[in-house]
PDB file of C-alpha atoms in Angstrom:
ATOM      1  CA  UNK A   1       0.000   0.000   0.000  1.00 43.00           C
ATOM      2  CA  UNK A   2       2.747   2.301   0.960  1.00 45.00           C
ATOM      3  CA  UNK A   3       4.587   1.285  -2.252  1.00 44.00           C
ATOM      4  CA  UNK A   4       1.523   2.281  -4.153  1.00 50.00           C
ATOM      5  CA  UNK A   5       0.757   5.536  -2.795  1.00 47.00           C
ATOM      6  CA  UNK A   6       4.261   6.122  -3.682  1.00 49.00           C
ATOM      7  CA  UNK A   7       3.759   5.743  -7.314  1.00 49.00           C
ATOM      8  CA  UNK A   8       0.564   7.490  -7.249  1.00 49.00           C
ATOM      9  CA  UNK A   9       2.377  10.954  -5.583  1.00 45.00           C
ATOM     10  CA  UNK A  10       5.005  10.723  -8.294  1.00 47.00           C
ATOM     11  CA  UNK A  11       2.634  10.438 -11.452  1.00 49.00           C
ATOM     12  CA  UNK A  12       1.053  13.405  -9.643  1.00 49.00           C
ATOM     13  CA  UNK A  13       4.079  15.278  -9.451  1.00 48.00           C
ATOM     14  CA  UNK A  14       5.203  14.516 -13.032  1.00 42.00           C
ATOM     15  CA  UNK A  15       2.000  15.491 -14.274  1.00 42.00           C
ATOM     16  CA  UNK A  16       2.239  18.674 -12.437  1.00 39.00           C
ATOM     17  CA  UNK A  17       5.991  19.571 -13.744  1.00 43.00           C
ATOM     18  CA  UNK A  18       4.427  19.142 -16.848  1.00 40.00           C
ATOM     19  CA  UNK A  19       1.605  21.394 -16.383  1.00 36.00           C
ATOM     20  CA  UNK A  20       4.100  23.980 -14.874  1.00 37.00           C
ATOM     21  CA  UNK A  21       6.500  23.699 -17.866  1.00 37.00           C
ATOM     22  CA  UNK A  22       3.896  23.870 -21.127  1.00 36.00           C
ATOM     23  CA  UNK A  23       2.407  27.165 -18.988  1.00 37.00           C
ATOM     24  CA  UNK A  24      -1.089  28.822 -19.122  1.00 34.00           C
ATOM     25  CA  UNK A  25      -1.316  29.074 -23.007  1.00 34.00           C
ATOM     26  CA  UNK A  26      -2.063  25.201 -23.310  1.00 32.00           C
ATOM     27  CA  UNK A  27      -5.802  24.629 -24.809  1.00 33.00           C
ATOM     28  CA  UNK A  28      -8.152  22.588 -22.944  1.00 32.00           C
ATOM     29  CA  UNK A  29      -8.265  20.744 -26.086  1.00 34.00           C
ATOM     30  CA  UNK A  30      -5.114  17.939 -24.636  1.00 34.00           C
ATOM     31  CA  UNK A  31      -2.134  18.667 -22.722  1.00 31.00           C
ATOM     32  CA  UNK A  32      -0.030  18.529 -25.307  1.00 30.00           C
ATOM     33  CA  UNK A  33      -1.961  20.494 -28.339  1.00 31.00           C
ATOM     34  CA  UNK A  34      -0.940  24.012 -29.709  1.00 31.00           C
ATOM     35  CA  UNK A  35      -2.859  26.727 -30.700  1.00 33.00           C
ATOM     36  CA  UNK A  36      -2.946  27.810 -34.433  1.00 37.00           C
ATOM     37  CA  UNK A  37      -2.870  31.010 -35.815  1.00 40.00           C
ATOM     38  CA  UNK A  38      -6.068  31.841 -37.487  1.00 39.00           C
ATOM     39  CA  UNK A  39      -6.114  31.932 -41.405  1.00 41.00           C
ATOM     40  CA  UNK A  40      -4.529  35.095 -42.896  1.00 38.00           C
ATOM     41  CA  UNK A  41      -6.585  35.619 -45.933  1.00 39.00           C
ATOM     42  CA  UNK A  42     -10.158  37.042 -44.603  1.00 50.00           C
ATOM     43  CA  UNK A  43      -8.112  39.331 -42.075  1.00 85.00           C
ATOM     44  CA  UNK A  44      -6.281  41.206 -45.008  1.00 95.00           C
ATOM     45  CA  UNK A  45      -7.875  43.691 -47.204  1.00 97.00           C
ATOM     46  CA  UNK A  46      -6.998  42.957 -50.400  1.00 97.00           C
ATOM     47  CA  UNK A  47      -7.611  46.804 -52.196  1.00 98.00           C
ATOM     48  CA  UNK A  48      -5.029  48.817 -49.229  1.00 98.00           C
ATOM     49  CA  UNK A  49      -1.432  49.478 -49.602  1.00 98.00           C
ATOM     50  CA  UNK A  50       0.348  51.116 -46.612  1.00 98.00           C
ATOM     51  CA  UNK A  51       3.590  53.268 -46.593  1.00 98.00           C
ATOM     52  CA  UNK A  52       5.924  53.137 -43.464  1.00 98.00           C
ATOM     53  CA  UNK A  53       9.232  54.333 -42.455  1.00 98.00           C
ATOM     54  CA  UNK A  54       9.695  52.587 -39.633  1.00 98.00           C
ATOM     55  CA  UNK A  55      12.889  54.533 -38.077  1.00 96.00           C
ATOM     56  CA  UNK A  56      16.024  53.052 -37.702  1.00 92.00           C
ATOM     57  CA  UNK A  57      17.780  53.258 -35.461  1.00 87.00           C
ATOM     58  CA  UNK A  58      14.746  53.747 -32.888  1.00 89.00           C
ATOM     59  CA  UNK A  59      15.179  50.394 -30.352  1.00 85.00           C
ATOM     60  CA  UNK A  60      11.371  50.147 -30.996  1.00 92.00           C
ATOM     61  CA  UNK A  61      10.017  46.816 -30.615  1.00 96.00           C
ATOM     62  CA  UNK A  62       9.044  44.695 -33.865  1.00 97.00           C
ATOM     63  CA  UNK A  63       6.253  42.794 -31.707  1.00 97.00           C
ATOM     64  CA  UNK A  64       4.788  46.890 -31.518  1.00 96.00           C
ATOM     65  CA  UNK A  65       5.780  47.349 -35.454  1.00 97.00           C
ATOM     66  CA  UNK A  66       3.565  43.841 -36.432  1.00 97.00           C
ATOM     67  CA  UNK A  67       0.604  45.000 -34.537  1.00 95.00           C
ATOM     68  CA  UNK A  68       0.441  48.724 -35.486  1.00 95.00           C
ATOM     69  CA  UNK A  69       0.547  46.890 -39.197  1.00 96.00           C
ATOM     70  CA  UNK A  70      -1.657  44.074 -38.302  1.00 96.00           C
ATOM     71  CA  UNK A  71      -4.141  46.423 -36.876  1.00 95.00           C
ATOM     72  CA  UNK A  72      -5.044  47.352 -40.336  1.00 96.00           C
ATOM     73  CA  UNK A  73      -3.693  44.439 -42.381  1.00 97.00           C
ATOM     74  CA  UNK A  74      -2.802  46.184 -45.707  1.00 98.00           C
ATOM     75  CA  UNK A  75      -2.340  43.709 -49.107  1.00 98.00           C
ATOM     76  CA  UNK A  76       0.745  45.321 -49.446  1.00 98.00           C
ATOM     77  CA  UNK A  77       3.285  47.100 -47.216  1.00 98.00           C
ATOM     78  CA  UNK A  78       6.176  49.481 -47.790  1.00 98.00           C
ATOM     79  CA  UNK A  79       9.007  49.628 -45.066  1.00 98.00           C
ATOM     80  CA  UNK A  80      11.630  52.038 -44.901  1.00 98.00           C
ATOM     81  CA  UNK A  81      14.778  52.516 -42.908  1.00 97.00           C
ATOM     82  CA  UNK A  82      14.565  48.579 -42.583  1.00 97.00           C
ATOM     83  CA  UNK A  83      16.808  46.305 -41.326  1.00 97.00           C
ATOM     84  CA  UNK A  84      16.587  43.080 -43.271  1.00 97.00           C
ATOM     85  CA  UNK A  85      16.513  41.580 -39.311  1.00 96.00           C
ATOM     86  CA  UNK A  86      14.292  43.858 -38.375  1.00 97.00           C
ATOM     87  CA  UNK A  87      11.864  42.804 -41.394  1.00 98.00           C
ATOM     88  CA  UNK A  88      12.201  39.240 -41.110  1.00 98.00           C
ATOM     89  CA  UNK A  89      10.577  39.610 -37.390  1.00 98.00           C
ATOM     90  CA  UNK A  90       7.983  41.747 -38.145  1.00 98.00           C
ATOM     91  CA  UNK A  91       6.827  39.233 -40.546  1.00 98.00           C
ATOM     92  CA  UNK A  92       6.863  35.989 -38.174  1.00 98.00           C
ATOM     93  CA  UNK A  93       5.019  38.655 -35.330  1.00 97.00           C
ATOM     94  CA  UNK A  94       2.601  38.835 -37.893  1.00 97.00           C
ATOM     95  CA  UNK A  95       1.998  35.221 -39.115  1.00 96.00           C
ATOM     96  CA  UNK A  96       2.805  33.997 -35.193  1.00 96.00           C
ATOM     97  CA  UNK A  97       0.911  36.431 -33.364  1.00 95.00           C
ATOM     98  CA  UNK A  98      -1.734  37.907 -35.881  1.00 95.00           C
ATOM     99  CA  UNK A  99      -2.229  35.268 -38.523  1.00 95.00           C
ATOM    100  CA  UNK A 100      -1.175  37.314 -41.288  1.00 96.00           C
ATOM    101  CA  UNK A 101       0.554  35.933 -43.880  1.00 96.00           C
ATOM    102  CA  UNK A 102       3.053  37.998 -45.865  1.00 98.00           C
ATOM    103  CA  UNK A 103       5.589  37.642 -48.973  1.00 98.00           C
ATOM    104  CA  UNK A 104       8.926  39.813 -49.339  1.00 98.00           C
ATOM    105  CA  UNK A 105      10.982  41.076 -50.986  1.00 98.00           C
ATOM    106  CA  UNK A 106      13.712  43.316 -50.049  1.00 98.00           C
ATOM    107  CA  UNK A 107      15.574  46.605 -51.630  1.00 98.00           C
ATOM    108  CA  UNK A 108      18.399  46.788 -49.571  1.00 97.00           C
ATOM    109  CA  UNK A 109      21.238  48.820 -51.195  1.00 97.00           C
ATOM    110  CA  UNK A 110      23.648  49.840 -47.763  1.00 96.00           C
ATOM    111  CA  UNK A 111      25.154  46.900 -45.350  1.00 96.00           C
ATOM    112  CA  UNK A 112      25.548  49.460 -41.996  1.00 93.00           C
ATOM    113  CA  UNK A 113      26.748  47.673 -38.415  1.00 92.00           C
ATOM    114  CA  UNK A 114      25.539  51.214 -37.051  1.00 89.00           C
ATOM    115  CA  UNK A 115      22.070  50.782 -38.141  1.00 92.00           C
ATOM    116  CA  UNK A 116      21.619  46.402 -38.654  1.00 95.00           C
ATOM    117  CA  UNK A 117      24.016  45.106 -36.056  1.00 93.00           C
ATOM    118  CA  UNK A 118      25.830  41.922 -37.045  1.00 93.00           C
ATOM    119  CA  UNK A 119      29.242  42.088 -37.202  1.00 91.00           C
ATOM    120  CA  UNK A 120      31.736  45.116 -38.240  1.00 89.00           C
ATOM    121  CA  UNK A 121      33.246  42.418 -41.045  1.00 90.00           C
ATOM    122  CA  UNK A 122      29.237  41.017 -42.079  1.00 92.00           C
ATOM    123  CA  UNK A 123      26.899  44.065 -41.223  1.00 96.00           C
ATOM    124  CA  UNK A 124      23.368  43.919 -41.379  1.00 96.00           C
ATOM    125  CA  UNK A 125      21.519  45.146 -44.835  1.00 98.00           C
ATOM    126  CA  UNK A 126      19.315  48.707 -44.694  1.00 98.00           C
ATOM    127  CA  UNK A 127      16.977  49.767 -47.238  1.00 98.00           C
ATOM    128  CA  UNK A 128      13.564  49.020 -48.296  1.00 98.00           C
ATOM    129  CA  UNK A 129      11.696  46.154 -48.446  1.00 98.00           C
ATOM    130  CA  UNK A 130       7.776  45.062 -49.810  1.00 99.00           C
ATOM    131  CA  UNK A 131       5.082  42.890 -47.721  1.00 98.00           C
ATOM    132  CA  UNK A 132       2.409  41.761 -50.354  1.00 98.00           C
ATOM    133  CA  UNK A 133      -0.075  39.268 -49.222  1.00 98.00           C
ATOM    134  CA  UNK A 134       0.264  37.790 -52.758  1.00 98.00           C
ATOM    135  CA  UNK A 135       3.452  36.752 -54.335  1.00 98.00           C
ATOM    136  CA  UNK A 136       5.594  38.902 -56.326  1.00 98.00           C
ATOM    137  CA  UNK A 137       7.060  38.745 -59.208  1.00 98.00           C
ATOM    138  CA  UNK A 138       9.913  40.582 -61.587  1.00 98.00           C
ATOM    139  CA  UNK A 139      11.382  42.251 -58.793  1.00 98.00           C
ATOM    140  CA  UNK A 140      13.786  45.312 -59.594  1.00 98.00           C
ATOM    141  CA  UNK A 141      16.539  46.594 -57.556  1.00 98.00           C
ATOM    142  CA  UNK A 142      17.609  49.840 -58.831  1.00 98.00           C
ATOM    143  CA  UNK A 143      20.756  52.131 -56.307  1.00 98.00           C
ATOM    144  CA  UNK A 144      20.383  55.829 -57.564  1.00 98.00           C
ATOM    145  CA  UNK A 145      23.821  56.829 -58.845  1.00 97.00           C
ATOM    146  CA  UNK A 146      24.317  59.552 -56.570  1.00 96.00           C
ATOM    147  CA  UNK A 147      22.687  58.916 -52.804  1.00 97.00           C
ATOM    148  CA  UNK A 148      23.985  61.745 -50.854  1.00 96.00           C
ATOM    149  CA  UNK A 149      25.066  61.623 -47.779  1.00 95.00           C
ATOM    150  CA  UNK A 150      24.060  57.768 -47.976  1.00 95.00           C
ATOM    151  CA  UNK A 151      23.704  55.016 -50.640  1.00 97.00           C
ATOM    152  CA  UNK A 152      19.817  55.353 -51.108  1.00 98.00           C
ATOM    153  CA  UNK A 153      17.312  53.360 -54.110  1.00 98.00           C
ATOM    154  CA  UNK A 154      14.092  51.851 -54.998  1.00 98.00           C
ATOM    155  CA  UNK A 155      13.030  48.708 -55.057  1.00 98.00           C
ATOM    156  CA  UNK A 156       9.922  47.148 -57.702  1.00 98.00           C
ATOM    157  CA  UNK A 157       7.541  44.414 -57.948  1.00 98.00           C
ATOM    158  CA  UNK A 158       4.637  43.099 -59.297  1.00 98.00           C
ATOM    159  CA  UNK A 159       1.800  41.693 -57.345  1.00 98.00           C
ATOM    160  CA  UNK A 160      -2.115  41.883 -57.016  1.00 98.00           C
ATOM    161  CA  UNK A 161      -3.584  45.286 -55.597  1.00 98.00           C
ATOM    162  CA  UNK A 162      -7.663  44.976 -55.667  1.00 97.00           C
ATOM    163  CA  UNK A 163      -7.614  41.879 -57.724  1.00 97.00           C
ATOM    164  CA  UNK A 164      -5.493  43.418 -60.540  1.00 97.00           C
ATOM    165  CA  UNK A 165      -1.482  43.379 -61.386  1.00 98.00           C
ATOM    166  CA  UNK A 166      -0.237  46.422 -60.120  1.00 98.00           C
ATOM    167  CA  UNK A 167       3.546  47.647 -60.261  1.00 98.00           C
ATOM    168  CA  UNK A 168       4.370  48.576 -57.064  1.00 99.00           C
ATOM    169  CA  UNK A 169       8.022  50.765 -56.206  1.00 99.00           C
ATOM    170  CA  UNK A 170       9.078  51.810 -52.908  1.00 99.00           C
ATOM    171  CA  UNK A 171      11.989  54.016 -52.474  1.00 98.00           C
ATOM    172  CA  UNK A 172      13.616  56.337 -49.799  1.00 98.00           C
ATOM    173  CA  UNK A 173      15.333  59.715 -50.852  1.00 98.00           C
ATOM    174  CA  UNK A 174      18.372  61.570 -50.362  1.00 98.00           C
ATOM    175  CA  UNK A 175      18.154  63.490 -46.793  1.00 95.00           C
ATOM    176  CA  UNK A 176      16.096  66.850 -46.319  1.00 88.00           C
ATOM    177  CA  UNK A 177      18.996  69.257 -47.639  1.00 92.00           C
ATOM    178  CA  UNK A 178      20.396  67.231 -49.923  1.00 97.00           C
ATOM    179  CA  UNK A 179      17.754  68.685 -52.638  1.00 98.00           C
ATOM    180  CA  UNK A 180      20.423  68.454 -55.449  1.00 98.00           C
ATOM    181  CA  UNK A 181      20.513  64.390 -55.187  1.00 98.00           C
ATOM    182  CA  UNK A 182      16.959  63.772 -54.779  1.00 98.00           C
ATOM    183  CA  UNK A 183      16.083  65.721 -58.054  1.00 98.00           C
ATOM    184  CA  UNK A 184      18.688  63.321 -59.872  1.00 98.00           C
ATOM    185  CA  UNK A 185      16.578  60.158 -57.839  1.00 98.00           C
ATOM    186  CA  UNK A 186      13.342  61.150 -58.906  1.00 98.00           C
ATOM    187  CA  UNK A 187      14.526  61.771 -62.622  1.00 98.00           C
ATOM    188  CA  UNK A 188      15.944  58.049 -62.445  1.00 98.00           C
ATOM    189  CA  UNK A 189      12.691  56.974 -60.862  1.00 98.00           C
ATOM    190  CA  UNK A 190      10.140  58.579 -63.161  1.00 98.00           C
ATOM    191  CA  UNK A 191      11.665  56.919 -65.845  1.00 98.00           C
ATOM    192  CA  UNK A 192      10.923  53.604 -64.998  1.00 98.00           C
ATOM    193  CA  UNK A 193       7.235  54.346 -63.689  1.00 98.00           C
ATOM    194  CA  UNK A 194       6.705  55.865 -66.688  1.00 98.00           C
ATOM    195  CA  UNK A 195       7.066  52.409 -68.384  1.00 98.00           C
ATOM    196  CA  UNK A 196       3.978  51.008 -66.494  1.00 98.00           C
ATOM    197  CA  UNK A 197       0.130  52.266 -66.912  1.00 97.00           C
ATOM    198  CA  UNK A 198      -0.902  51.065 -63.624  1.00 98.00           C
ATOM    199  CA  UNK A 199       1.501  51.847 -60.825  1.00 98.00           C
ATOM    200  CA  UNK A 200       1.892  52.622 -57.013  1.00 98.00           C
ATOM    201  CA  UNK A 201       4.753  54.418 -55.679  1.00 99.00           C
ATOM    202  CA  UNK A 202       5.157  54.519 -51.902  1.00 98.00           C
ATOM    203  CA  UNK A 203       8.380  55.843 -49.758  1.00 98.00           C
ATOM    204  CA  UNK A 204       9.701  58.730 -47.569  1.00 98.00           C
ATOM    205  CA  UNK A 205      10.532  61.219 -50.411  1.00 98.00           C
ATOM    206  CA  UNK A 206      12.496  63.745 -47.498  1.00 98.00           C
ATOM    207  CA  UNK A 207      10.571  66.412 -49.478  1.00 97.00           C
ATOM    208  CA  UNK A 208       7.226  68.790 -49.212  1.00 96.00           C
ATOM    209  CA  UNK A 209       4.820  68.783 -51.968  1.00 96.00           C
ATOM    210  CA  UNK A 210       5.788  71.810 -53.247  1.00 95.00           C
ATOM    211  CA  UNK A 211       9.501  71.059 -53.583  1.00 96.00           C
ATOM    212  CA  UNK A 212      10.731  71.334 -57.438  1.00 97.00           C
ATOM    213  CA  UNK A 213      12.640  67.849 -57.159  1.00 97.00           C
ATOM    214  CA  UNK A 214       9.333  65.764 -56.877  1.00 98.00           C
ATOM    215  CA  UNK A 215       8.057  67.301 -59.954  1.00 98.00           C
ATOM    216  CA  UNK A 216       8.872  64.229 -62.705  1.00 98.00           C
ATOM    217  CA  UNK A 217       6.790  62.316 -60.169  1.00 98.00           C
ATOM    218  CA  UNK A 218       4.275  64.331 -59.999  1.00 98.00           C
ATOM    219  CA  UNK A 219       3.884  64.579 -63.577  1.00 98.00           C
ATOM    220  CA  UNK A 220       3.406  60.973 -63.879  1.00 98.00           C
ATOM    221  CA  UNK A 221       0.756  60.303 -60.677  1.00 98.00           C
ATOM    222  CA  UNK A 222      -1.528  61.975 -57.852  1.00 97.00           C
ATOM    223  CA  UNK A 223      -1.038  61.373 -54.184  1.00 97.00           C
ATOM    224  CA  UNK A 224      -3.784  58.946 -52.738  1.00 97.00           C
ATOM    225  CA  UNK A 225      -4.965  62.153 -50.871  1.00 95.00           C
ATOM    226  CA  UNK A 226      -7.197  63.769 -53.349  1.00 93.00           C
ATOM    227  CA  UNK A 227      -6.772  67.080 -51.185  1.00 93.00           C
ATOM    228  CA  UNK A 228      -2.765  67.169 -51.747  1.00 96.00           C
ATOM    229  CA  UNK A 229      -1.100  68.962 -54.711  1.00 93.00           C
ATOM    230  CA  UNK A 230       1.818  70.143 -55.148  1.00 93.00           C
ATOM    231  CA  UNK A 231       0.655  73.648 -55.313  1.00 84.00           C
ATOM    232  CA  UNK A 232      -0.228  75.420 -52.216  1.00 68.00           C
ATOM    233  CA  UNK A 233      -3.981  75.407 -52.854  1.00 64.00           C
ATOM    234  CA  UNK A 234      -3.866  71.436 -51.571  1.00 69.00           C
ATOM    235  CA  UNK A 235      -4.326  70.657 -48.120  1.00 89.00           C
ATOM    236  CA  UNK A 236      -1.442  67.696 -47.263  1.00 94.00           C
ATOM    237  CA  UNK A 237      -1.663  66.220 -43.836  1.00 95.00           C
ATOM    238  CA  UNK A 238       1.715  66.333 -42.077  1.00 96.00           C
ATOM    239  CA  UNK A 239       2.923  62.496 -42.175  1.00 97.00           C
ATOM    240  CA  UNK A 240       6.498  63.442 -39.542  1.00 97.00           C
ATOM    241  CA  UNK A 241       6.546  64.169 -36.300  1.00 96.00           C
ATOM    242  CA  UNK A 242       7.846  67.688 -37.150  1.00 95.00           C
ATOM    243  CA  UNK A 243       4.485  68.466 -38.999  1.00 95.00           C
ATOM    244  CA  UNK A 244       5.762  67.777 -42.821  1.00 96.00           C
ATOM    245  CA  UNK A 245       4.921  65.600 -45.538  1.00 97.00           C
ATOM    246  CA  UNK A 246       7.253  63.436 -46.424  1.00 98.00           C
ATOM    247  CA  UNK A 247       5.714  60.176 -47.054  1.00 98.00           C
ATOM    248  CA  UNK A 248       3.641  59.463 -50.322  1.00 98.00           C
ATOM    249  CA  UNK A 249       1.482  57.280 -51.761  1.00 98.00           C
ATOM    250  CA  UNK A 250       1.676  58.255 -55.016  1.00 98.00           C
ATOM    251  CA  UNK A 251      -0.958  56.518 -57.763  1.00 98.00           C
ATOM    252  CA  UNK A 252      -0.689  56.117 -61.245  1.00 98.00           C
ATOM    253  CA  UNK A 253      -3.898  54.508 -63.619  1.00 98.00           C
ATOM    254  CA  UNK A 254      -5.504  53.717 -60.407  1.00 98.00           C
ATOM    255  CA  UNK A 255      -8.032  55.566 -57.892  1.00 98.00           C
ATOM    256  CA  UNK A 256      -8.150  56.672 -54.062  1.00 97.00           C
ATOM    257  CA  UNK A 257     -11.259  54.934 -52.343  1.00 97.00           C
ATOM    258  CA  UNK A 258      -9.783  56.309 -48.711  1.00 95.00           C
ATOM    259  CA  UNK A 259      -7.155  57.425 -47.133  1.00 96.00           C
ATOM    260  CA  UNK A 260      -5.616  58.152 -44.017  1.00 97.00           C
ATOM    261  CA  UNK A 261      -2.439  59.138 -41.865  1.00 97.00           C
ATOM    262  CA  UNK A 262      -2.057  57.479 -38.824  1.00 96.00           C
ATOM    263  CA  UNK A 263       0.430  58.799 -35.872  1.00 95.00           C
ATOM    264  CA  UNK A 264       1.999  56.061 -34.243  1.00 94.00           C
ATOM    265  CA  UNK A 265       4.571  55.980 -30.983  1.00 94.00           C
ATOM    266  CA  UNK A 266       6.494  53.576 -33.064  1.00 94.00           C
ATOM    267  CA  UNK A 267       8.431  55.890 -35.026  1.00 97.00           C
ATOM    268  CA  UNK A 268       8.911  59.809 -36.247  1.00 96.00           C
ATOM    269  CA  UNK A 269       7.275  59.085 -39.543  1.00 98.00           C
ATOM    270  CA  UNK A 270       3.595  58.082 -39.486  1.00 98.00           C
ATOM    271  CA  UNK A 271       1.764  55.211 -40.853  1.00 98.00           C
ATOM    272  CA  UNK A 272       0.088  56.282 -44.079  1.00 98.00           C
ATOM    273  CA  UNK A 273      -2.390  53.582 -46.040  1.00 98.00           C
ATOM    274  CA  UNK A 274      -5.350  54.046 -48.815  1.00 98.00           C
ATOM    275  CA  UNK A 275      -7.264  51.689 -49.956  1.00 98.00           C
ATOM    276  CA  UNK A 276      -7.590  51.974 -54.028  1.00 98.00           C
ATOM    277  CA  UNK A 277      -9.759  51.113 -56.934  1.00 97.00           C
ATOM    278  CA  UNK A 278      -7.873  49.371 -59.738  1.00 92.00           C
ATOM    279  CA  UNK A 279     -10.109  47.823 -61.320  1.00 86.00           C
TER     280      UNK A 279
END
């Protein structure tokens, strides 16, 4: 009897260590079963593209940078000032802890231990890089000749915006007083979305509206924000945290349904998405 009770006081302990060590987040469902994430398709909407610098080097979390995105689950997503580490965990926060399922495809064009860690002989990769709930094809990595104070570019793909095969480019400019190198960068990127009828160009353009270097662009497509020109009768909301425009959604062969700019603790720059009609 004593032997038994024995055993029965150790099964009870080993079932309790083992309780203790899976944690709270076990189902009911068996001791041993793990909780999916749900299915990623119905959470995204399939007509918004989002534009994001996300500021590095902040520190800020990437758990905080995949649910600021997830909270409005864009088909596709433009990151700037991204770390190619920094962009691989944002996507696994959002398939782990949002169920959203994203593609990439990256535009990196500087390797910086500064800004990407890793080490001073293998430094991290900074640039741009494109989330598309789709896949993506014919992608296009293009380094402006001349990036100023840093090596700067654009990166292109096609995928499916609103059911349809959009090109999509998302590029960061030369700094804000560098306006000599970002009129040579927007000359080099006209010309190739010029080549394509139905377009969306997203990025930090370090310029106002007004500025005469974002003229080719301007030339070739409107900003989602029907109210912002490049004139000073628009009305552009302020997308920094110093109260300019410097983020874009530009659109070429396609229309604004809505758009909005979203301040976020996350980073200087804010969130900016619009959903579009391309059919």
């Amino acid at each position: 009897m004593v032997l038994g009770r024995s055993r029965r006081l150790l099964a009870g302990a080993v079932i309790v260590a083992c309780v203790v060590l899976i944690g709270p987040s076990a189902p009911s469902g068996g001791l041993f079963a793990r909780s999916m994430p749900v299915e990623a398709a119905k959470d995204v909407v399939p007509n918004r593209v989002m534009t994001w610098n996300i500021c590095n080097p902040c520190e800020e979390s990437n758990v905080d940078r995949a649910a600021a995105i997830a909270t409005h689950a864009p088909q596709v997503i433009g990151l700037q000032e991204a770390c190619v580490r920094d962009v691989e965990r944002i996507r696994d926060n959002l398939k782990r802890l949002h169920g959203l399922v994203y593609h990439v495809e990256y535009g990196m064009v500087l390797r910086n231990w500064g800004r990407c860690g890793g080490m001073p002989w293998s430094p991290g990769a900074f640039g741009q890089a494109i989330l598309s709930a789709a896949p993506m094809t014919d992608r296009r990595l293009v380094e402006y000749p001349e990036g100023g104070s840093e090596d700067r570019g654009y990166v292109a793909v096609t995928t499916l915006v609103d059911g349809r095969h959009v090109r999509v480019f998302n590029t960061h400019l030369a700094q804000r007083r560098q306006e000599a190198f970002r009129a040579k960068q927007t000359r080099v990127l006209a010309a190739d979305v010029a080549q394509h009828d139905r377009a969306i160009v997203l990025g930090d353009f370090n310029a106002v509206p007004s500025t005469p270097e974002l003229a080719p662009i301007w030339a070739l497509a409107a900003d989602a924000d029907p109210q912002c020109h490049p004139s000073s009768v628009g009305t552009c909301k302020p997308t920094t945290d110093w109260q300019s425009k410097f983020d874009y959604i530009f659109l070429r062969g396609i229309a604004p349904r809505q758009h909005r700019v979203l301040p976020t603790s996350h980073s200087d720059h804010h969130m900016l998405y619009t959903d579009v009609d391309a059919t």
